[in-house]
PDB file of C-alpha atoms in Angstrom:
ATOM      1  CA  UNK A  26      -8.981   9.144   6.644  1.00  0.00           C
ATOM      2  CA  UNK A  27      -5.401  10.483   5.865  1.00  0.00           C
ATOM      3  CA  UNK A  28      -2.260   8.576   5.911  1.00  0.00           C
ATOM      4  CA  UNK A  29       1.504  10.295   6.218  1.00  0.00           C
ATOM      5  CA  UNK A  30       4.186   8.328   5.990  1.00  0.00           C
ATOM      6  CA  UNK A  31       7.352   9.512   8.586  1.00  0.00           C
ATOM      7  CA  UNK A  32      10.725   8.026   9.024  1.00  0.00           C
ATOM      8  CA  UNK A  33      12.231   7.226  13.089  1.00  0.00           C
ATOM      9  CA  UNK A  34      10.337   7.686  15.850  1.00  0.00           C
ATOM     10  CA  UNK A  35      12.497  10.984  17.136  1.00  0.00           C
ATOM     11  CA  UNK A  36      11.964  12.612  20.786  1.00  0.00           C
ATOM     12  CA  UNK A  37      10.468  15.630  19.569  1.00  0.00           C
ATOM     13  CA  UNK A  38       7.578  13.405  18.290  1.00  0.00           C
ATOM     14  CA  UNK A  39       6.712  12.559  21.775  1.00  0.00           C
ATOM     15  CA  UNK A  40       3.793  14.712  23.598  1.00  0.00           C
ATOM     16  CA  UNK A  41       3.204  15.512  26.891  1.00  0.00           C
ATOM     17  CA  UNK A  42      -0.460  14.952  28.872  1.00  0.00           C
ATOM     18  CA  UNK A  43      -3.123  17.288  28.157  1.00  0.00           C
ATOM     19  CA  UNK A  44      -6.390  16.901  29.083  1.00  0.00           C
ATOM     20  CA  UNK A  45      -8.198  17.043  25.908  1.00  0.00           C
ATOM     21  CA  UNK A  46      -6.733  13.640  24.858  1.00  0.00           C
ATOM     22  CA  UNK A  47      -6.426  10.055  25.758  1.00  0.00           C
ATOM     23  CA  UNK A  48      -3.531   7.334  25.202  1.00  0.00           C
ATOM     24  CA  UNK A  49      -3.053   3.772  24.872  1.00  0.00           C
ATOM     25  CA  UNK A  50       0.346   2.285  25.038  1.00  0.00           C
ATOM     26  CA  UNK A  51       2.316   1.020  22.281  1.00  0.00           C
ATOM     27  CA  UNK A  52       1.155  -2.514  22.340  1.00  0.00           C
ATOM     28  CA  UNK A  53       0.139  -5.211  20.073  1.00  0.00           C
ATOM     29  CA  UNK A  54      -3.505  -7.579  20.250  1.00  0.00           C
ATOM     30  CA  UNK A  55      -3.749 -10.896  19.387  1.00  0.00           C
ATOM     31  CA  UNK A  56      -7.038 -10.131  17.796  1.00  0.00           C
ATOM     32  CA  UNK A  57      -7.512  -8.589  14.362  1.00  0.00           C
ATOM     33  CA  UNK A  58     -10.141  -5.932  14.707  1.00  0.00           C
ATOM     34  CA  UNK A  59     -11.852  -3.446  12.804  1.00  0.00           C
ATOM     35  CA  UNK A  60     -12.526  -0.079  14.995  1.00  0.00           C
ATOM     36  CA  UNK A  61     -15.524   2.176  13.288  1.00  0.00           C
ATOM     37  CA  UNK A  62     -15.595   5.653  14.910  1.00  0.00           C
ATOM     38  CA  UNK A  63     -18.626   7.252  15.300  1.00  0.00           C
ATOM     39  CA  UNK A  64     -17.648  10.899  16.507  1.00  0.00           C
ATOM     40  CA  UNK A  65     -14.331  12.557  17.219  1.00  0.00           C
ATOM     41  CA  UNK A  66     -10.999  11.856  15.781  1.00  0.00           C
ATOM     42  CA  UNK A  67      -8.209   8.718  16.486  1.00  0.00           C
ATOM     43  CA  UNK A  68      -4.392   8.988  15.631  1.00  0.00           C
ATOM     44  CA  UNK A  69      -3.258   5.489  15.618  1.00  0.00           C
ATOM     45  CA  UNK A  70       0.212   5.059  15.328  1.00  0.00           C
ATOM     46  CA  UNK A  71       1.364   1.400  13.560  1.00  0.00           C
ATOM     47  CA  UNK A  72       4.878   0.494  14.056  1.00  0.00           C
ATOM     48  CA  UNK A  73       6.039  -2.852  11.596  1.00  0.00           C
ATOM     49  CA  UNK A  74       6.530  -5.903  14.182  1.00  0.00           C
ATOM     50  CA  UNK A  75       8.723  -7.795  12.501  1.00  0.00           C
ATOM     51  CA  UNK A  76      11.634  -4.929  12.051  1.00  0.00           C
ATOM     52  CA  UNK A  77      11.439  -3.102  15.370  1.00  0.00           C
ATOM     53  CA  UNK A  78      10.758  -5.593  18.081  1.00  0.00           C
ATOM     54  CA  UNK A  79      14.176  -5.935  18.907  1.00  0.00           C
ATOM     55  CA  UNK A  80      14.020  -2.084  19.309  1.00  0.00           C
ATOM     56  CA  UNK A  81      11.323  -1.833  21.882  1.00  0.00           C
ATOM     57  CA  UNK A  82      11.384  -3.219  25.342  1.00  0.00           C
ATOM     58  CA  UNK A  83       8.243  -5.432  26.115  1.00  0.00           C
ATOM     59  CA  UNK A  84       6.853  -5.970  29.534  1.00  0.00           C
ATOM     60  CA  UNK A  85       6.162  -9.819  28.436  1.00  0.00           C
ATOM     61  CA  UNK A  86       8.112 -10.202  25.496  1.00  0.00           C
ATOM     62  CA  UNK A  87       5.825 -12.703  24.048  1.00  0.00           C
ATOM     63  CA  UNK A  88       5.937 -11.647  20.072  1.00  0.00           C
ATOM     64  CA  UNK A  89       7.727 -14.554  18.073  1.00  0.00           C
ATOM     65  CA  UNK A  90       9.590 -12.220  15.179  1.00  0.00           C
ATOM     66  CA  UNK A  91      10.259 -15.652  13.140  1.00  0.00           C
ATOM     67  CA  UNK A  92       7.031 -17.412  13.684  1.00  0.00           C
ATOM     68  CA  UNK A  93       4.953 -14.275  14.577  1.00  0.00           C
ATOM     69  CA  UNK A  94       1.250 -16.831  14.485  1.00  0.00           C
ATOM     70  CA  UNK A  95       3.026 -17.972  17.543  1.00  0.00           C
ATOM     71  CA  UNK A  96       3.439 -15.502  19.472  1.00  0.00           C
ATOM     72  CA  UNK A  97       1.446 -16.346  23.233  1.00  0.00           C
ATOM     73  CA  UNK A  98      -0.094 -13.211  24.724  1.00  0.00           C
ATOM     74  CA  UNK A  99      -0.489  -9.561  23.960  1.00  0.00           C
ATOM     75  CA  UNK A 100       2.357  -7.673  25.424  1.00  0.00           C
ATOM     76  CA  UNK A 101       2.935  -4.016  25.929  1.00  0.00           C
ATOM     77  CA  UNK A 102       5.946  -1.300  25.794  1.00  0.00           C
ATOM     78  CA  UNK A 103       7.994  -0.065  28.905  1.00  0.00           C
ATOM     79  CA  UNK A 104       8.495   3.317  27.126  1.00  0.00           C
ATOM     80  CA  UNK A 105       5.578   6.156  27.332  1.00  0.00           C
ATOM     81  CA  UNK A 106       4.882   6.622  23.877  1.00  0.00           C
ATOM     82  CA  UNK A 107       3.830  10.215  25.043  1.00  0.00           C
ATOM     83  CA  UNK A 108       7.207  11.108  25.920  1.00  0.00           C
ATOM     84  CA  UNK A 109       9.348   8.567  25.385  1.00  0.00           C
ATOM     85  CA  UNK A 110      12.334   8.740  27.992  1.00  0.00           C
ATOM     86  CA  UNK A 111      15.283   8.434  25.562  1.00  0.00           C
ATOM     87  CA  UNK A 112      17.794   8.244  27.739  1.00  0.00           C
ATOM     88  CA  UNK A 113      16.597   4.963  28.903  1.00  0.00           C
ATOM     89  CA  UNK A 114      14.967   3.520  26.347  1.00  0.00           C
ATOM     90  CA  UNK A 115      17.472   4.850  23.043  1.00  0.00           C
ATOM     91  CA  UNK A 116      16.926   2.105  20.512  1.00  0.00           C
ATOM     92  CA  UNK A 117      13.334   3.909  20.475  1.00  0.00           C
ATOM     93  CA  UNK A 118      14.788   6.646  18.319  1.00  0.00           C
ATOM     94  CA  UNK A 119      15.043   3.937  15.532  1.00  0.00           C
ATOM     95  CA  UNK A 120      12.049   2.434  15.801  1.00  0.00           C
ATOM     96  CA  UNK A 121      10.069   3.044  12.296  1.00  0.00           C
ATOM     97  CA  UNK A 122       6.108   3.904  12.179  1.00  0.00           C
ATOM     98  CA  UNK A 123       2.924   4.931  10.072  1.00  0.00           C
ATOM     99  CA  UNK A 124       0.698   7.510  11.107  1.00  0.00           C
ATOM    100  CA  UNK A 125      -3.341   7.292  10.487  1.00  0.00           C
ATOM    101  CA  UNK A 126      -5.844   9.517  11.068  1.00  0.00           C
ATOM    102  CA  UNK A 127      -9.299   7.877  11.864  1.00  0.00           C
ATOM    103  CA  UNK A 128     -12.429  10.666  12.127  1.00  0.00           C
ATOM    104  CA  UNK A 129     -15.605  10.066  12.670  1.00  0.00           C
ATOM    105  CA  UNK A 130     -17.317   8.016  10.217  1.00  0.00           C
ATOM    106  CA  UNK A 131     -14.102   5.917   9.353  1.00  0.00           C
ATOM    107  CA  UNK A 132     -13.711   2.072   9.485  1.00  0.00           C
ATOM    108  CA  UNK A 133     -10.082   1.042  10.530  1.00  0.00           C
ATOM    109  CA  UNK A 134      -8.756  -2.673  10.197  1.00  0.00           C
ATOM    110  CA  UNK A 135      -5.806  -3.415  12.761  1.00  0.00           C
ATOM    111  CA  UNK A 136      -4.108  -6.875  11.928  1.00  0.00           C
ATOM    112  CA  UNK A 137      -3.562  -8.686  14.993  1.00  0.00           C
ATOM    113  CA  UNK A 138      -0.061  -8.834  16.723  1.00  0.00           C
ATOM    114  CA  UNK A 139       0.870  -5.170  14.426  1.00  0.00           C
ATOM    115  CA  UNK A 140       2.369  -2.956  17.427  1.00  0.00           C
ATOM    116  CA  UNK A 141       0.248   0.592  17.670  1.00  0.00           C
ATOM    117  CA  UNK A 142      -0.466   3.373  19.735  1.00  0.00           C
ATOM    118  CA  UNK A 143      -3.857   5.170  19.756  1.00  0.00           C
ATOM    119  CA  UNK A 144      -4.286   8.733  20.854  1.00  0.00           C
ATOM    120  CA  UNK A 145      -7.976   9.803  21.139  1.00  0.00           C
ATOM    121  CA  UNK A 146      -8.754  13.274  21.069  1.00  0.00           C
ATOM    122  CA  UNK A 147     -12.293  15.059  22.419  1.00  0.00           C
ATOM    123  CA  UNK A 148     -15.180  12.518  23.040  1.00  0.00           C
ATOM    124  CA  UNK A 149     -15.038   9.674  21.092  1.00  0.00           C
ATOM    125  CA  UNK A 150     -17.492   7.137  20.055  1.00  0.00           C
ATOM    126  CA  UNK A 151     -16.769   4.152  19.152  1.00  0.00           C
ATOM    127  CA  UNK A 152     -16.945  -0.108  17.962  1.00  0.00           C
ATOM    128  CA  UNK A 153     -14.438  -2.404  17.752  1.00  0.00           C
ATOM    129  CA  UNK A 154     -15.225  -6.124  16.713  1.00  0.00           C
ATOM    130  CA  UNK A 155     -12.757  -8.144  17.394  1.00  0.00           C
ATOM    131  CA  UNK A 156     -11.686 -11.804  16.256  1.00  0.00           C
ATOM    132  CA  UNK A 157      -8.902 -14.412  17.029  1.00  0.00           C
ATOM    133  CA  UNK A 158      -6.189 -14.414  14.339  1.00  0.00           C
ATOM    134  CA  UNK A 159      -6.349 -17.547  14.916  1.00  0.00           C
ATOM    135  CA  UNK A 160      -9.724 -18.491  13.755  1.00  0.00           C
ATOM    136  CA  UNK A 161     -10.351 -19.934  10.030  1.00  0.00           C
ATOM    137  CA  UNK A 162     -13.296 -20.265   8.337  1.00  0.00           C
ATOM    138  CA  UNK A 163     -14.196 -24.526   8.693  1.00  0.00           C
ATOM    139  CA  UNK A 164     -16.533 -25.095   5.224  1.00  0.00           C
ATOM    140  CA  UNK A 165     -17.231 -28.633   6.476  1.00  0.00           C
ATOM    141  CA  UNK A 166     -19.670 -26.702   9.019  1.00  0.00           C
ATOM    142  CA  UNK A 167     -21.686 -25.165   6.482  1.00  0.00           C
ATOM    143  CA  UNK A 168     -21.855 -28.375   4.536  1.00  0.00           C
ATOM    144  CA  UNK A 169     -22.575 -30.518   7.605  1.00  0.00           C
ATOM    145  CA  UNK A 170     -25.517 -28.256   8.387  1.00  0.00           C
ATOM    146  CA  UNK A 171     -26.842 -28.143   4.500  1.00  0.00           C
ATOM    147  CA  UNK A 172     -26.681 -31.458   4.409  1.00  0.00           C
ATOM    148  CA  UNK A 173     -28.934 -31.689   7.853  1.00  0.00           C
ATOM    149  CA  UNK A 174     -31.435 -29.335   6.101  1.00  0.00           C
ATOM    150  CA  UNK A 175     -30.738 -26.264   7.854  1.00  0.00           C
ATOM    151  CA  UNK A 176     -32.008 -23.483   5.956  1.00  0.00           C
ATOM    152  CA  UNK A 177     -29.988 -20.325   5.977  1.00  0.00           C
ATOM    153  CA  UNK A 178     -31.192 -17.113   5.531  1.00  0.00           C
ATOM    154  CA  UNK A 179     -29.519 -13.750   4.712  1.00  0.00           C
ATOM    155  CA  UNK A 180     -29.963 -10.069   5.545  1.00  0.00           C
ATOM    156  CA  UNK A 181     -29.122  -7.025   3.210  1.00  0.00           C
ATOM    157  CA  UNK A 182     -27.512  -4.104   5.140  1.00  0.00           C
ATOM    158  CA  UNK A 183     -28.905  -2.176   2.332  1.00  0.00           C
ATOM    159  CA  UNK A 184     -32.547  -3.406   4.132  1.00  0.00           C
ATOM    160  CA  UNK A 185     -31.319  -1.239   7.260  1.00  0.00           C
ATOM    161  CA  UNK A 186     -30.764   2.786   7.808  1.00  0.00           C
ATOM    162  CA  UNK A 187     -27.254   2.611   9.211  1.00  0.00           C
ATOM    163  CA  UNK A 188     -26.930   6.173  10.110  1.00  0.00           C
ATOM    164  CA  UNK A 189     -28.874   9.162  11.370  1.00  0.00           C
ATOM    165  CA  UNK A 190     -27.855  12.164  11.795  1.00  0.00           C
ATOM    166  CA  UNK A 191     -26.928  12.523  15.709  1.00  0.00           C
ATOM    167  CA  UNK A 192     -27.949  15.554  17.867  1.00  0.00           C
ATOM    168  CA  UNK A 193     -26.067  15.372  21.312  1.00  0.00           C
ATOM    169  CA  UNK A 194     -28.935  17.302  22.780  1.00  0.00           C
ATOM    170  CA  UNK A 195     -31.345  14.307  21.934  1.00  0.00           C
ATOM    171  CA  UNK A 196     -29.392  11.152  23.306  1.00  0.00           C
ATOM    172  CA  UNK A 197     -28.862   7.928  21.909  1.00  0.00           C
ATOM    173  CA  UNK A 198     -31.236   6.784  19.301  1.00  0.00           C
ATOM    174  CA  UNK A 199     -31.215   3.212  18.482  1.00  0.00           C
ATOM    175  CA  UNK A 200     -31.040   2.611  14.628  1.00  0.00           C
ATOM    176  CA  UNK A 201     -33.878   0.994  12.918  1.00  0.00           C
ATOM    177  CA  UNK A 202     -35.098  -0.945   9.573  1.00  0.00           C
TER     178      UNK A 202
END
């Protein structure tokens, strides 16, 4: 995985379609995920919350910038982040971002509610596992349960072959212990 850092979002970082590539929007989740690529490459573009959402326009403008575990609802730019249309949207060319480079074999944790665009290039492969932000581990569960004499039981990964070497030519192969 690489990581550049880069100052404003300018115009001339904007792209135009091609075929050989896919695009999200800029947008944020409510979900924190962790996105583990399996083949091709993802440039994910993360753009702070808190000091540029008063740059971008939002189709819902749900994000709360003072109380941001508020905010109600995934929302979504009005700008194409592929070509961003600067003459209507120019607070964009202020609008501050991180660049990452996810190939294949790379794990990726996206907080929720951090704003990002994802550009996927070739044929990609890929998991996400998601989880509400919102969500907290309860211990009184796991107590409640001990105490009711459930026994738990636990699984090394280390037990399981976790990758295989893939040949396109011979499909999907399921993994295996």
């Amino acid at each position: 995985m690489s990581y550049n850092s880069h100052g404003s979002y300018n115009s001339h970082d904007s792209y135009n379609g091609h075929a050989d590539w896919t695009s999200t929007t800029l947008h944020n989740d409510m979900n924190n995920a962790i996105m583990c690529l399996y083949s091709g490459t993802k440039e994910w573009i993360f753009v702070d919350s808190k000091s540029n959402v008063d740059k971008i326009e939002w189709w819902e403008e749900s994000y709360d910038k003072f109380a941001p575990h508020r905010s109600w609802n995934t929302d979504s730019s009005k700008a194409d982040p592929n070509k961003v249309d600067m003459l209507r949207f120019p607070t964009m060319a202020h609008v501050t971002y991180r660049r990452v480079t996810q190939h294949a074999g790379d794990c990726l944790f996206v907080p929720a509610l951090e704003f990002h665009w994802v550009r996927s290039y070739g044929r990609n492969v890929g998991v996400s596992i998601m989880w509400d932000h919102r969500q907290r581990f309860d211990s009184r569960v796991y107590d409640e349960a001990l105490a009711a004499g459930v026994k738990w039981s636990s699984v090394n990964l280390s037990d399981y072959q976790l990758s295989e070497p893939y040949e396109p030519q011979q499909g999907l192969r399921t993994l295996h212990s």
